[in-house]
XYZ file of C-alpha atoms in Angstrom:
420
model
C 32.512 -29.717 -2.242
C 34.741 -28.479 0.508
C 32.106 -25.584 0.982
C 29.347 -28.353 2.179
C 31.509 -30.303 3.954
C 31.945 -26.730 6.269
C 28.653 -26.484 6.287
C 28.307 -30.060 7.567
C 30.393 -29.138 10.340
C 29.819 -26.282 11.437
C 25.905 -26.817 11.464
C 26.945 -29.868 13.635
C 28.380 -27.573 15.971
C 25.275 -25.610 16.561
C 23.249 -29.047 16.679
C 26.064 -29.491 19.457
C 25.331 -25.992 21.588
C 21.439 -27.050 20.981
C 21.847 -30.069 22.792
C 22.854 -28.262 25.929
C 26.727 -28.769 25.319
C 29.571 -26.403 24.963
C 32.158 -26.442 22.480
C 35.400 -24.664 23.726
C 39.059 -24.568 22.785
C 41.256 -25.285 25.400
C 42.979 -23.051 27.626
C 46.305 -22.107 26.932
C 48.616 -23.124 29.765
C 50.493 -20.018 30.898
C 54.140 -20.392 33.449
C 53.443 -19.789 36.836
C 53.861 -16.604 38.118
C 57.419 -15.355 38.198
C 59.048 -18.328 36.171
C 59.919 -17.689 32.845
C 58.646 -19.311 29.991
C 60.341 -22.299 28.828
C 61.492 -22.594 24.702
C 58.776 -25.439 24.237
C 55.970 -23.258 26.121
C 57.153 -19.574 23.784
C 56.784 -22.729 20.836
C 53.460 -23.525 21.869
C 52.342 -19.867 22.269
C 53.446 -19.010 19.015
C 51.829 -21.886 16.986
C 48.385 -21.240 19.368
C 48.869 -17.541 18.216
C 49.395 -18.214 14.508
C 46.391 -21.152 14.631
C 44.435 -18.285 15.829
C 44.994 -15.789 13.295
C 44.489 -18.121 10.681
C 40.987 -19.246 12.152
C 38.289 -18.966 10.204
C 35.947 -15.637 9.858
C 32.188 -17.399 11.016
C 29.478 -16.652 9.228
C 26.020 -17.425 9.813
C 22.526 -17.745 7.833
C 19.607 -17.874 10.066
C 16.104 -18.809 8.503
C 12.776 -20.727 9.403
C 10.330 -22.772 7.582
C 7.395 -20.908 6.588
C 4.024 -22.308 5.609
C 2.864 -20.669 2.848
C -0.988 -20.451 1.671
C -0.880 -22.425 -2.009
C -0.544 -19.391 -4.679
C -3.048 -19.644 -7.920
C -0.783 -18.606 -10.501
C 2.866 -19.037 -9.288
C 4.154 -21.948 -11.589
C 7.604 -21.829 -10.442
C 7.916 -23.984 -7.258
C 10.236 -22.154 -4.674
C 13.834 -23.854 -4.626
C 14.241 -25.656 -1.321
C 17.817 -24.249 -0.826
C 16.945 -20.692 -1.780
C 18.928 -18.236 -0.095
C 20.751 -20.845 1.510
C 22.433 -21.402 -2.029
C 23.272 -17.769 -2.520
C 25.276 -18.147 0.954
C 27.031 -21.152 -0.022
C 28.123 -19.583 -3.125
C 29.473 -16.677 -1.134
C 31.703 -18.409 1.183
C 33.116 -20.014 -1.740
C 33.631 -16.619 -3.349
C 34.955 -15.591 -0.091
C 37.653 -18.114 -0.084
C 38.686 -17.537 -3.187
C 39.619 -14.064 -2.986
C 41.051 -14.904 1.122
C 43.520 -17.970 -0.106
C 46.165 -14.914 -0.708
C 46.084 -13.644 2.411
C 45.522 -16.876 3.904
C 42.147 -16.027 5.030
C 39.334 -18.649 5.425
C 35.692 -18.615 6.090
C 33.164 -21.091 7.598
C 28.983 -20.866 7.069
C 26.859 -22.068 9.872
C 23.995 -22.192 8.521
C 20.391 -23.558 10.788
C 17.141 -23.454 9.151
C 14.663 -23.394 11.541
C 11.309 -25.680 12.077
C 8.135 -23.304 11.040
C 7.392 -23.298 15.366
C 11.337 -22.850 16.113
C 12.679 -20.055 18.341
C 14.574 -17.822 16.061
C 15.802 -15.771 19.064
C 16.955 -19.177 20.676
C 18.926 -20.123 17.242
C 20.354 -16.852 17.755
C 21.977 -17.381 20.904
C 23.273 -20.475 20.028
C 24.826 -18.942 16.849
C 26.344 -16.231 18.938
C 27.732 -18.423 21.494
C 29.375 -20.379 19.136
C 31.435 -17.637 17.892
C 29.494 -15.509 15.328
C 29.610 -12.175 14.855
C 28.288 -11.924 11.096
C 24.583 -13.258 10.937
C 22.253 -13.337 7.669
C 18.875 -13.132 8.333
C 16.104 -14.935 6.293
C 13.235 -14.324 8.171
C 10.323 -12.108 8.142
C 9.917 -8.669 9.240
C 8.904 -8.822 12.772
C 11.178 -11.958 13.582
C 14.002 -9.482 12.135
C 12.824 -6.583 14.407
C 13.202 -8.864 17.270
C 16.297 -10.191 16.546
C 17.955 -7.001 16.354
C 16.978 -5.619 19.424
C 18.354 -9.264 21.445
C 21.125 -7.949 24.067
C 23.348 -10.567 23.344
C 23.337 -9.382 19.707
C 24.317 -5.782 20.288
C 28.052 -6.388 19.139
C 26.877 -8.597 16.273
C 26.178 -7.324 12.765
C 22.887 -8.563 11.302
C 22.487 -8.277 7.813
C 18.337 -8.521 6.422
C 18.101 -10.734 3.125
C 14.804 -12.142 3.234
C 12.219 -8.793 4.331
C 11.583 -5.628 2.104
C 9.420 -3.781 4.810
C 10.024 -0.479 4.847
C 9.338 -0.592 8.244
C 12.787 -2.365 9.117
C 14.529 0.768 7.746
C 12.431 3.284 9.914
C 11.104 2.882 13.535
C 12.245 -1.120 13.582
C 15.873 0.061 12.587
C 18.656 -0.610 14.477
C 22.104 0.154 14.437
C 23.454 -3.492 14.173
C 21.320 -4.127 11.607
C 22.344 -3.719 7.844
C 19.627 -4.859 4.403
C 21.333 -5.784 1.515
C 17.192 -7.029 -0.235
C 15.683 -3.761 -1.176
C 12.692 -2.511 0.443
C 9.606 -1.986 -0.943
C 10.195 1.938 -1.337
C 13.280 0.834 -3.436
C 11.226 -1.365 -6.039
C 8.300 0.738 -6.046
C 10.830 4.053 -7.272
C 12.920 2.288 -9.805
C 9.366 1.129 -11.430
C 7.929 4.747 -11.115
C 11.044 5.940 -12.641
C 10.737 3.943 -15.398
C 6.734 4.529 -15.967
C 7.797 8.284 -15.777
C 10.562 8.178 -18.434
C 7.992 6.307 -20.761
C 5.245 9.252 -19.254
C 3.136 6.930 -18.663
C 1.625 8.720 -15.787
C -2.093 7.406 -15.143
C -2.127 4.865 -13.482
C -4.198 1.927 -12.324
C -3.721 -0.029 -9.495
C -4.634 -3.438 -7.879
C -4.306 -5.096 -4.289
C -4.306 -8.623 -3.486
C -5.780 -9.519 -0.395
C -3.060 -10.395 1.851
C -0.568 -7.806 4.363
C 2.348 -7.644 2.370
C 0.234 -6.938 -1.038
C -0.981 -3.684 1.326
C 2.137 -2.785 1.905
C 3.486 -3.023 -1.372
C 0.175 -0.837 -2.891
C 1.588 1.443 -0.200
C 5.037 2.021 -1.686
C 3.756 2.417 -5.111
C 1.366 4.788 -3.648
C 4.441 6.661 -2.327
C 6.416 6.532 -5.778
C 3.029 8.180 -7.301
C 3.304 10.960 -5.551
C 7.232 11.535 -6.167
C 7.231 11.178 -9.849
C 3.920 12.646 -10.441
C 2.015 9.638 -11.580
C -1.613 9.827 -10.898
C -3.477 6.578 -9.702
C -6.875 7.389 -11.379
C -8.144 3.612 -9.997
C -7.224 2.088 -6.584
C -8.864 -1.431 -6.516
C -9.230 -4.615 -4.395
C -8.685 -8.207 -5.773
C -11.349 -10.018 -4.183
C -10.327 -13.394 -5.183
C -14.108 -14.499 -5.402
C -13.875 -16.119 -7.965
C -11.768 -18.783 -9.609
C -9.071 -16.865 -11.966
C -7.401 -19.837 -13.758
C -11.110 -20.595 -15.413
C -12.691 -17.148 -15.204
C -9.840 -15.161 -15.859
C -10.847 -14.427 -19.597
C -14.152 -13.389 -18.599
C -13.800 -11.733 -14.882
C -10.405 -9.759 -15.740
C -11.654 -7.147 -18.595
C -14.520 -5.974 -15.959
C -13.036 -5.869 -12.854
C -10.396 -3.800 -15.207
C -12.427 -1.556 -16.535
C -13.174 2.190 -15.295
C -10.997 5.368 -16.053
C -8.718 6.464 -18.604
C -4.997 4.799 -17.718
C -1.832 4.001 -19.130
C -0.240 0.949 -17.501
C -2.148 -1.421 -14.894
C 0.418 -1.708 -11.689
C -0.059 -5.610 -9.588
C 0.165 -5.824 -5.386
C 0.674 -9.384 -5.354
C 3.918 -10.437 -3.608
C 2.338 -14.194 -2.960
C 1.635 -14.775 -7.222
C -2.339 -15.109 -6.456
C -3.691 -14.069 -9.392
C -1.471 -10.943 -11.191
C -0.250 -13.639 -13.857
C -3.739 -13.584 -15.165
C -3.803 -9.728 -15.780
C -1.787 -9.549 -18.585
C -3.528 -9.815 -21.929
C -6.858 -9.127 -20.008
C -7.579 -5.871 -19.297
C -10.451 -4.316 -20.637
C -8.180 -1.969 -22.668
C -4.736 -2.974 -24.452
C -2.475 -1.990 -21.250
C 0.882 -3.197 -20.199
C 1.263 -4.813 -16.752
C 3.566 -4.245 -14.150
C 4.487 -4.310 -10.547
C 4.756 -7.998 -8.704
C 3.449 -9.042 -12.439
C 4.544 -8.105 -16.068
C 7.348 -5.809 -15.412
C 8.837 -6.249 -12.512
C 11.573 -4.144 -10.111
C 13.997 -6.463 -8.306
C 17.799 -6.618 -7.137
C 18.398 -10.011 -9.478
C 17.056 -11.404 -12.948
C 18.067 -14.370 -14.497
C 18.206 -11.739 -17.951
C 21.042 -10.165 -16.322
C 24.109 -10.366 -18.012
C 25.886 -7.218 -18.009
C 29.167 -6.129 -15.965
C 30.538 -9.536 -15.548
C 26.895 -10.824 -14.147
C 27.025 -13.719 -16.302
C 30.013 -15.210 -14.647
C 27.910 -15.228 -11.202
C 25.012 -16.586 -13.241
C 27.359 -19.250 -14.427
C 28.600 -19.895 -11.142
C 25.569 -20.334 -9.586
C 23.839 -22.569 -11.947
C 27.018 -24.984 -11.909
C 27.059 -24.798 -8.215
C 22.854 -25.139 -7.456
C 21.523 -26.469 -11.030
C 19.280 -23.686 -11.105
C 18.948 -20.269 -11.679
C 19.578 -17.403 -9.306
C 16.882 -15.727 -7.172
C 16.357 -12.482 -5.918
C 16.843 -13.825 -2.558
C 20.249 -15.789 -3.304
C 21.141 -12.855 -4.635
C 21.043 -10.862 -1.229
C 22.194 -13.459 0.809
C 25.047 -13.516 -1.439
C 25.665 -10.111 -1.586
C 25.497 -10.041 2.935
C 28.392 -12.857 2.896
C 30.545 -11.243 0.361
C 30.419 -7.958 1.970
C 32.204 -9.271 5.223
C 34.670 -11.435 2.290
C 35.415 -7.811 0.593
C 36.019 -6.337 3.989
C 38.467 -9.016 5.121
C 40.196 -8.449 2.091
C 40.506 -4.669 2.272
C 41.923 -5.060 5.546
C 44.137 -7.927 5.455
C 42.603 -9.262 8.931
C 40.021 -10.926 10.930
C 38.878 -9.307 13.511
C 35.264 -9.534 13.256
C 34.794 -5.179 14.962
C 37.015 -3.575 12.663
C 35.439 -5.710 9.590
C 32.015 -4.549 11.379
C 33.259 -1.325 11.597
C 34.571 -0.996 7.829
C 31.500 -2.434 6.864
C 29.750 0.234 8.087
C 31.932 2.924 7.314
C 30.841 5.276 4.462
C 34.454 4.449 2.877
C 33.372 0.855 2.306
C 31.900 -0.247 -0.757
C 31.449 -3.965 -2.762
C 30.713 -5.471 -6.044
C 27.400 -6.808 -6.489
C 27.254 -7.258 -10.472
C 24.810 -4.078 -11.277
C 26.905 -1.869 -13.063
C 27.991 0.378 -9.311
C 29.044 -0.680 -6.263
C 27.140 -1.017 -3.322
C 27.335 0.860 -0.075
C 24.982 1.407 3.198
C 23.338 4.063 3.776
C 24.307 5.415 7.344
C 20.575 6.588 8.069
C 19.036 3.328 7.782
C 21.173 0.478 6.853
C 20.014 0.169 3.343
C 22.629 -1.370 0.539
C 22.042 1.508 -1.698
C 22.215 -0.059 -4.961
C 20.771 -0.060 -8.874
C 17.835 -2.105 -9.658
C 16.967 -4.078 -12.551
C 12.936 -4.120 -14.187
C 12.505 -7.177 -16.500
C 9.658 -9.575 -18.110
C 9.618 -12.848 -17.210
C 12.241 -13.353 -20.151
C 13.279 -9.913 -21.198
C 15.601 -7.620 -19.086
C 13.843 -4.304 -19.975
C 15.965 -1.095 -18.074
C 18.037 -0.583 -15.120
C 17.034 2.086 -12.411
C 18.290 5.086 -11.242
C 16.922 5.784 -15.060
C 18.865 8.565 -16.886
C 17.850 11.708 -16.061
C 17.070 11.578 -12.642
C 19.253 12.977 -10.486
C 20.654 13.564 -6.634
C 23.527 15.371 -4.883
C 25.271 12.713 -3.319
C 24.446 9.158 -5.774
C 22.097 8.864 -8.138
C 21.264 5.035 -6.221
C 19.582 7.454 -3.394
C 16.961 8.447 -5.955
C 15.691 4.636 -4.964
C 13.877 4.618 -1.691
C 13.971 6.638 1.049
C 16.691 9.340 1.191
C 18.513 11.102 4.578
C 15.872 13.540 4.980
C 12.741 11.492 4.942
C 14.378 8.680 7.227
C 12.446 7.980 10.042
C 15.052 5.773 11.320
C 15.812 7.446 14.779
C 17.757 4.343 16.111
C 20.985 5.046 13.873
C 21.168 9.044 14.696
């Protein structure tokens, strides 16, 4: 596909800069001083001029190997091309939509060794001519990145970390999220719980820093929708769940009067063995059961199923919350080249981050940034593993500006200083 064959390339070029070497165009010859230009040189200016402004807009997807503890429960083995495939599929969608205005786009893409420099890669990406970088990388490696002087006049875009964090005192003002955070998730489930007034609630933790965090947000959306957490408990994992599970589950469950059993467990350690469990007949929900995310597989609505089908002919698989925002980064630099009509990668920055600028992402509204933080404010979807169940911002709840700022955190509450 011509989109590999790009990506062939143009990762060969970074391979290149890695190796120590430097990949230039050459100089334009210019008449010596006070002799005018000759018909072949104004020839030769013109074509070099017209090659230029039919280069291609660069884009690049950063991530790194990560080695990942072995999860109990998660069946699904994570795709080896995930994200990556969401950025493929992007450029492709980019070029679609630039043939008319004889726009085109190249992906550099570098995935990182698990001990690689990711501040290094960055450098290299830079130098080689990118000024539009997706980020697949974890929080703090994202914090760092932004803050790089040599990527002060680049736009970052975060696809691969929901901390909150990144959109408060880690923000920066080159640096845009199109995954929701936690905040986000945590809201559009609490939303939900609150339409069905299902307001007790019970909650576990898994043992590990994001799980924490995650408990944290839902502990947040509590408070704003008036749920009450009547148990706040700590998975242990003491015990071996795929053979115990039947027996441990119904007593570590049990213990005040609640209405649905809310699951910290990003990693899929043990929350697939809650359901059906609990000491009383409770639905599940959170990381497990029903769950808040950005993309479903369920989702067909407002021409999703075209991207679905897209996808799955393109990567033989299904799409993941994490192609999805990768995806939904690339495109937004496609829709700005489109809107307008050029290349030049600080005016597309610029429109990007203008509140004028908004983009398709297949959820019913378009999707915008928030200027106080550099969130894609957008709806959320909450869905069973095979059952898409509601959208979020639910009916009912409202805001002055958008209803999509009733997800996470709004203007007022931003402690995002970086971006005033």
């Amino acid at each position: 596909m011509p989109v590999r064959k790009t990506l062939r390339l143009t990762t060969a070029l970074v391979l290149a800069l890695a190796a120590g070497g430097t990949v230039l165009p050459a100089p334009a010859q210019s008449p010596e001083a006070g002799q005018p230009a000759t018909a072949a040189q104004t020839a030769a200016q013109t074509a070099a001029q017209t090659a230029g402004e039919r280069s291609p807009i660069r884009i690049a997807y950063l991530t790194q190997e990560i080695e990942r503890p072995p999860a109990l429960a998660n069946l699904d083995e994570r795709p080896a091309d995930e994200g990556l495939a969401g950025a493929e599929l992007a450029i492709a969608d980019n070029r679609t939509t630039g043939r008319f205005l004889k726009q085109d786009f190249a992906l550099d893409a570098v995935t990182l060794p698990a001990d690689g420099d990711p501040a290094e890669a960055l450098r290299r990406l830079i130098a080689a001519g990118n000024r539009f970088v997706v980020l697949d990388l974890p929080a703090p490696a994202v914090a760092a990145l932004a803050r790089l002087p040599e990527a002060k006049d680049v736009l970052l875009f975060n696809a691969g970390a929901p901390d909150d964090s990144l959109r408060a005192e880690q923000c920066a003002p080159n640096l845009l999220h199109t995954l929701p955070s936690r905040a986000m998730l945590a809201d559009a489930l609490g939303q939900y719980l609150a339409f069905k007034r299902w307001t007790k609630w019970f909650l576990v933790v898994g043992p590990r820093p994001e799980d924490a965090l995650y408990a944290e947000a839902v502990r947040r959306a509590a408070k704003r929708f008036g749920a009450t957490i009547v148990a706040d408990k700590s998975w242990t994992g003491d015990f071996e769940a795929g053979r115990t599970a039947q027996a441990e589950v119904p007593v570590f469950t049990r213990g005040g009067n609640y209405d649905v059993l809310i699951v910290a467990d990003e990693s899929g350690d043990f929350g697939d063995f809650l359901p059906y469990r609990t000491a009383e007949p409770r639905p599940v929900a959170g990381t497990a059961g029903l769950v808040p995310t950005n993309w479903h597989r369920t989702h067909e609505q407002w021409a999703a199923a075209q991207l679905q089908n897209r996808f799955r002919e393109q990567s033989r698989r299904w799409m993941s919350p994490r192609d999805h925002a990768v995806w939904a980064a690339v495109r937004a630099v496609g829709e700005a080249a489109t809107r307008l009509r050029g290349t030049d990668p600080a005016a597309l920055a610029a429109l990007i981050r203008s509140p004028d600028f908004s983009h398709a992402v297949f959820l019913g509204r378009t999707a915008s940034f928030r200027p106080w933080d550099g969130q894609m404010r957008m709806p959320l979807l909450l869905a069973s593993e095979r059952s898409l169940v509601a959208q979020a911002p639910i009916e009912g709840f409202l805001h002055p500006r958008t209803e999509l700022d009733t997800l996470g955190v709004d203007q007022p509450e931003s402690r995002c200083r970086a971006r005033r």
